[in-house]
Coordinates of C-alpha atoms in Angstrom, one line a residue:
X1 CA 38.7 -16.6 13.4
X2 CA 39.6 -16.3 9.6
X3 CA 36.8 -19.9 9.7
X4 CA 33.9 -18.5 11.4
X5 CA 34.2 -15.1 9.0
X6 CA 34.7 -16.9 6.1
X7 CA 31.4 -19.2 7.0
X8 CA 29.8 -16.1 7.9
X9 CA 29.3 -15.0 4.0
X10 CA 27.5 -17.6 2.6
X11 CA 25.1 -16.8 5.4
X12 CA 24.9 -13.1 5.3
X13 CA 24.6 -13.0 1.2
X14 CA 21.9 -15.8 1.5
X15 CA 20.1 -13.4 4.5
X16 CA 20.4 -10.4 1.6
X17 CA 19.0 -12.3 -1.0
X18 CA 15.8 -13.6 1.0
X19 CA 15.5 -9.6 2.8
X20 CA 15.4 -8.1 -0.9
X21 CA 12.8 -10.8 -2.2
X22 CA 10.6 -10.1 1.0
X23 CA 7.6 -8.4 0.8
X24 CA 8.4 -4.8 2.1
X25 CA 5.0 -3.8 3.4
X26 CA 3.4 -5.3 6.7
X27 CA -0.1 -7.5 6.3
X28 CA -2.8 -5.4 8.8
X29 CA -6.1 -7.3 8.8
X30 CA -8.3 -4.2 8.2
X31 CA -12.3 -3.7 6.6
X32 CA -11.8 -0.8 4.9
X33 CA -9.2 1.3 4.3
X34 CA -10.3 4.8 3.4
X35 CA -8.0 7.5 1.9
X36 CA -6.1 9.9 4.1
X37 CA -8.7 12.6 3.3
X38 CA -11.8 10.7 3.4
X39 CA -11.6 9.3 7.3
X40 CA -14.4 11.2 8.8
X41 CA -14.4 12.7 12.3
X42 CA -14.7 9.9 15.1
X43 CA -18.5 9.8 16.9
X44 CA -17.7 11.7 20.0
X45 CA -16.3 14.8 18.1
X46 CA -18.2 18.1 16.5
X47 CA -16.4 19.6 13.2
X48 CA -14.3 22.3 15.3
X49 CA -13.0 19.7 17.6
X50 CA -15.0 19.9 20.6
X51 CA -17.9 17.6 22.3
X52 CA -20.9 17.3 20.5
X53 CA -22.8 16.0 23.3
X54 CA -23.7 12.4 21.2
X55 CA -21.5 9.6 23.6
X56 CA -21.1 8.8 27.5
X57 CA -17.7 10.6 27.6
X58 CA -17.3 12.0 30.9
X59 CA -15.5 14.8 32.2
X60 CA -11.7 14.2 33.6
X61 CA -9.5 16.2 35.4
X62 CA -7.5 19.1 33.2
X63 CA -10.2 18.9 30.9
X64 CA -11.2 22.9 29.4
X65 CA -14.8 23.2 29.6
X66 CA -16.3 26.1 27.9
X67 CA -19.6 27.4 30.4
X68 CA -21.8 29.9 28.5
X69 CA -24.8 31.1 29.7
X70 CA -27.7 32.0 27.0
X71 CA -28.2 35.9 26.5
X72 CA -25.8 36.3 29.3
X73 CA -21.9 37.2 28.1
X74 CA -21.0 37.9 31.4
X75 CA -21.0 34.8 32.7
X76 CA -19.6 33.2 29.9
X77 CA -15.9 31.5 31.5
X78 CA -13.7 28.9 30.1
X79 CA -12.8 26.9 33.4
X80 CA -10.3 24.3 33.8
X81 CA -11.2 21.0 36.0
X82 CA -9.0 20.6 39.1
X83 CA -7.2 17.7 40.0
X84 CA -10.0 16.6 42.0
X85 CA -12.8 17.6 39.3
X86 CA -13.8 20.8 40.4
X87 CA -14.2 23.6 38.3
X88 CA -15.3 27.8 39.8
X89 CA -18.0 29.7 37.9
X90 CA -19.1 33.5 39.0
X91 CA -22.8 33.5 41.1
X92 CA -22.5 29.8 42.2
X93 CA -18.9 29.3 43.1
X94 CA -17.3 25.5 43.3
X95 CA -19.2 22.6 41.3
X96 CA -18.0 19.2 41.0
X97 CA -18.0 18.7 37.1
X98 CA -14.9 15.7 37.3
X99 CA -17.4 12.0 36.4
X100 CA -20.1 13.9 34.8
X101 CA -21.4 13.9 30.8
X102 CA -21.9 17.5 29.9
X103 CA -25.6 16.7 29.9
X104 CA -25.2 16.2 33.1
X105 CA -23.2 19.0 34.1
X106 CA -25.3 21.3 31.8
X107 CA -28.6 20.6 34.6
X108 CA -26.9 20.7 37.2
X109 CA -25.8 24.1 36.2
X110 CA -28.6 25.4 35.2
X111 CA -30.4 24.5 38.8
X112 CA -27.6 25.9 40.6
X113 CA -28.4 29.1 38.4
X114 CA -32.0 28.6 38.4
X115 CA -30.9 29.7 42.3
X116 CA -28.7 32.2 41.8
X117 CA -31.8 35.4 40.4
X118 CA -31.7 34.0 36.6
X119 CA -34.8 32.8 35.5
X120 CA -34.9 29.5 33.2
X121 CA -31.3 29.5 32.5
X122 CA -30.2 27.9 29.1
X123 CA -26.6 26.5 29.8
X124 CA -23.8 24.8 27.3
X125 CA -21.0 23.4 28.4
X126 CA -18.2 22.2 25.2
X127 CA -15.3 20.5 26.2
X128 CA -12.4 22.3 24.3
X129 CA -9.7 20.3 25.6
X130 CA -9.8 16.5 26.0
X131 CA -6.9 16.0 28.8
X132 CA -8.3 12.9 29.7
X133 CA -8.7 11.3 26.3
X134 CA -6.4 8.8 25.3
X135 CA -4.7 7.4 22.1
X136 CA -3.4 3.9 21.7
X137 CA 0.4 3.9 19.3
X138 CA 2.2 0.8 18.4
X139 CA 4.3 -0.8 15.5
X140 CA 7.4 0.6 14.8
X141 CA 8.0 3.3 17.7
X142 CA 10.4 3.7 20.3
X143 CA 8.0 3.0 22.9
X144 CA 4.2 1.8 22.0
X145 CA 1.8 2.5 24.4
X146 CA -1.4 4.5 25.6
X147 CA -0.6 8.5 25.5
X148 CA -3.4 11.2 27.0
X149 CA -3.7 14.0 23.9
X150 CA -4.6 17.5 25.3
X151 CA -6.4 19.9 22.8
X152 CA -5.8 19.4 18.5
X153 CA -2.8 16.7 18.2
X154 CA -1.8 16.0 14.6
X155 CA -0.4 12.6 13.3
X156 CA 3.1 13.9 13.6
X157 CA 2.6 15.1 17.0
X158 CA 1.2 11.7 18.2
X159 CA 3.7 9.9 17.2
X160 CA 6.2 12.0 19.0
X161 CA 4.8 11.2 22.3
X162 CA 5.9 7.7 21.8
X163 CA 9.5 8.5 21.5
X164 CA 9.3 8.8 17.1
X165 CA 9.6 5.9 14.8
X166 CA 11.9 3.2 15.2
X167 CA 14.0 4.0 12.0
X168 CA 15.7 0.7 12.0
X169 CA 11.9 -1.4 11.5
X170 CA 9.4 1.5 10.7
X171 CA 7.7 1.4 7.2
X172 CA 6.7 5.3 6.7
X173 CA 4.4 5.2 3.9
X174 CA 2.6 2.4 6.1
X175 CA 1.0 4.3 8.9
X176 CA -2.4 3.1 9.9
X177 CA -5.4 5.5 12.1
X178 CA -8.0 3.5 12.9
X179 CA -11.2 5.4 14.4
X180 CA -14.7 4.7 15.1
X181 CA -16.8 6.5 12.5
X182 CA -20.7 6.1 12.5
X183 CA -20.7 3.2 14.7
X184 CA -18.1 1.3 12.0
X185 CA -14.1 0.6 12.8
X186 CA -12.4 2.4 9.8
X187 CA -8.8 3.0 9.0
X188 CA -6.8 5.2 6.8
X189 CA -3.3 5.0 5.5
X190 CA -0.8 7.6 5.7
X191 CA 2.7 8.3 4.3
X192 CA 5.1 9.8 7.1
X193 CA 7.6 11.0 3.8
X194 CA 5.3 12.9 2.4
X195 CA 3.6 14.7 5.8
X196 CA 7.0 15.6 6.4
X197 CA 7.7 17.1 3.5
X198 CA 4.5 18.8 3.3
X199 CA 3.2 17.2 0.3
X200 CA 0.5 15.2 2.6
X201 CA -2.0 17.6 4.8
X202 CA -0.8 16.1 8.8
X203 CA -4.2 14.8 10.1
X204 CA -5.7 15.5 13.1
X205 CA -5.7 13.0 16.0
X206 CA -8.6 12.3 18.3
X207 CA -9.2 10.7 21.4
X208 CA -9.9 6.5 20.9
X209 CA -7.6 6.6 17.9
X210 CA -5.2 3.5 17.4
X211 CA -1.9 4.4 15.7
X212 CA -0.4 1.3 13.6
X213 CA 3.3 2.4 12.6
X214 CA 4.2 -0.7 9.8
X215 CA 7.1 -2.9 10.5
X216 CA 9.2 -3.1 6.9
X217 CA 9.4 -7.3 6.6
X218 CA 13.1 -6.6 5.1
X219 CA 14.3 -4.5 7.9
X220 CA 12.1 -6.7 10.6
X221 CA 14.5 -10.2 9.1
X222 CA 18.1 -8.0 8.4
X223 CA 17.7 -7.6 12.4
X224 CA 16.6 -10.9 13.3
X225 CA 19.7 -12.3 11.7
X226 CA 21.8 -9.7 13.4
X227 CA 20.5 -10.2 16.5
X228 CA 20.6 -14.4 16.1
X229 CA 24.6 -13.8 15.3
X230 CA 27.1 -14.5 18.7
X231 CA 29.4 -11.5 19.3
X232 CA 32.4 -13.0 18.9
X233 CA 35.2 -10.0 19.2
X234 CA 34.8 -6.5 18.0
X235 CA 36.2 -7.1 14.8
X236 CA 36.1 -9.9 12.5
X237 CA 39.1 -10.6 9.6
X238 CA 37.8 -11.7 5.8

């Protein structure tokens, strides 16, 4: 037993040396990375968060829809869609809004009020909460994976829906967001230390959004090795 530990240190002090000469930070094939504060809105989202009407994204179940009715605050409702896309509005009761674009939904409303004693109608529908958006989270986590957001999600709160970082491989001032922003693929890079420290504003998360947590190459090889090593008792005598 004395052997094996004795042949073990050559090993592990070679393993140390080649971890500390490694390059710490993880090689992400990316066009452009933009500063934490320049990356823009994605497409499919208005300045205050909700739909601006410009992509094919269509209504999901749990989504909030916001139904106002021009010169009409009476009617005005925020509605939630059922499980099996329905949503209730005063004067024209159920509608099916679940598979619909809120252009869609917007004239179909508007006939069904068009019936209902209001004359030309002039109907919005926003979508204040995305249920049925997704986001896509991988690298370093605890488990990587596809996550629905509901309403504003920051960085920090995206993250925790795949079970936080992986302290023993994540690389926290390498956090990639990569979002689709006027018909380009774009990325920014964040630093976990300082959004959690408040030094770094924690940026808002949308819907479509790939979430890159970096993998530190010296952690990543330190647990390659440890893994590679055979348990051979619980302790080992130098």
């Amino acid at each position: 037993m004395k052997r094996l530990a004795r042949s073990l240190i050559p090993v592990l002090l070679l393993t140390a040396g080649l971890a500390a000469a490694a390059d710490p930070s993880p090689t992400v094939p990316v066009k452009k990375v933009a500063d934490s504060v320049e990356l823009a809105l994605p497409d499919n989202i208005s300045i205050k968060g909700v739909y601006s009407g410009s992509t094919e994204y269509r209504i999901g179940p749990q989504d909030l829809l916001e139904v106002s009715v021009f010169l009409n605050e009476d009617l005005k409702r925020e509605v939630r869609v059922n499980s099996v896309g329905q949503i209730s509005l005063p004067l024209i009761g159920t509608v099916l809004a679940g598979g619909k674009t809120v252009e869609e939904l917007e004239q179909e409303l508007m006939a069904a009020y068009g019936k209902s004693l209001l004359q030309n109608p002039q109907i919005n529908v926003f979508i204040k909460e995305f249920t049925s958006q997704r986001v896509t989270i991988e690298g370093a986590v605890n488990k990587s994976g596809i996550y629905p957001i509901k309403g504003k999600t920051s960085l920090l709160q995206a993250i925790a829906l795949a079970e936080g970082i992986d302290m023993n491989l994540a690389q926290l001032d390498s956090i990639l967001v990569f979002r689709t922003v006027n018909g380009q693929r774009m990325a920014a890079k964040f630093d976990l230390n300082l959004i959690r420290s408040g030094d770094a504003a924690d940026p808002q998360i949308f819907g479509d959004d790939i979430i890159v947590v970096g993998v530190s190459n010296r952690k990543w090889a330190y647990r390659k090795f440890l893994e590679s090593i055979p348990l051979v008792n619980a302790f080992i005598l130098y």
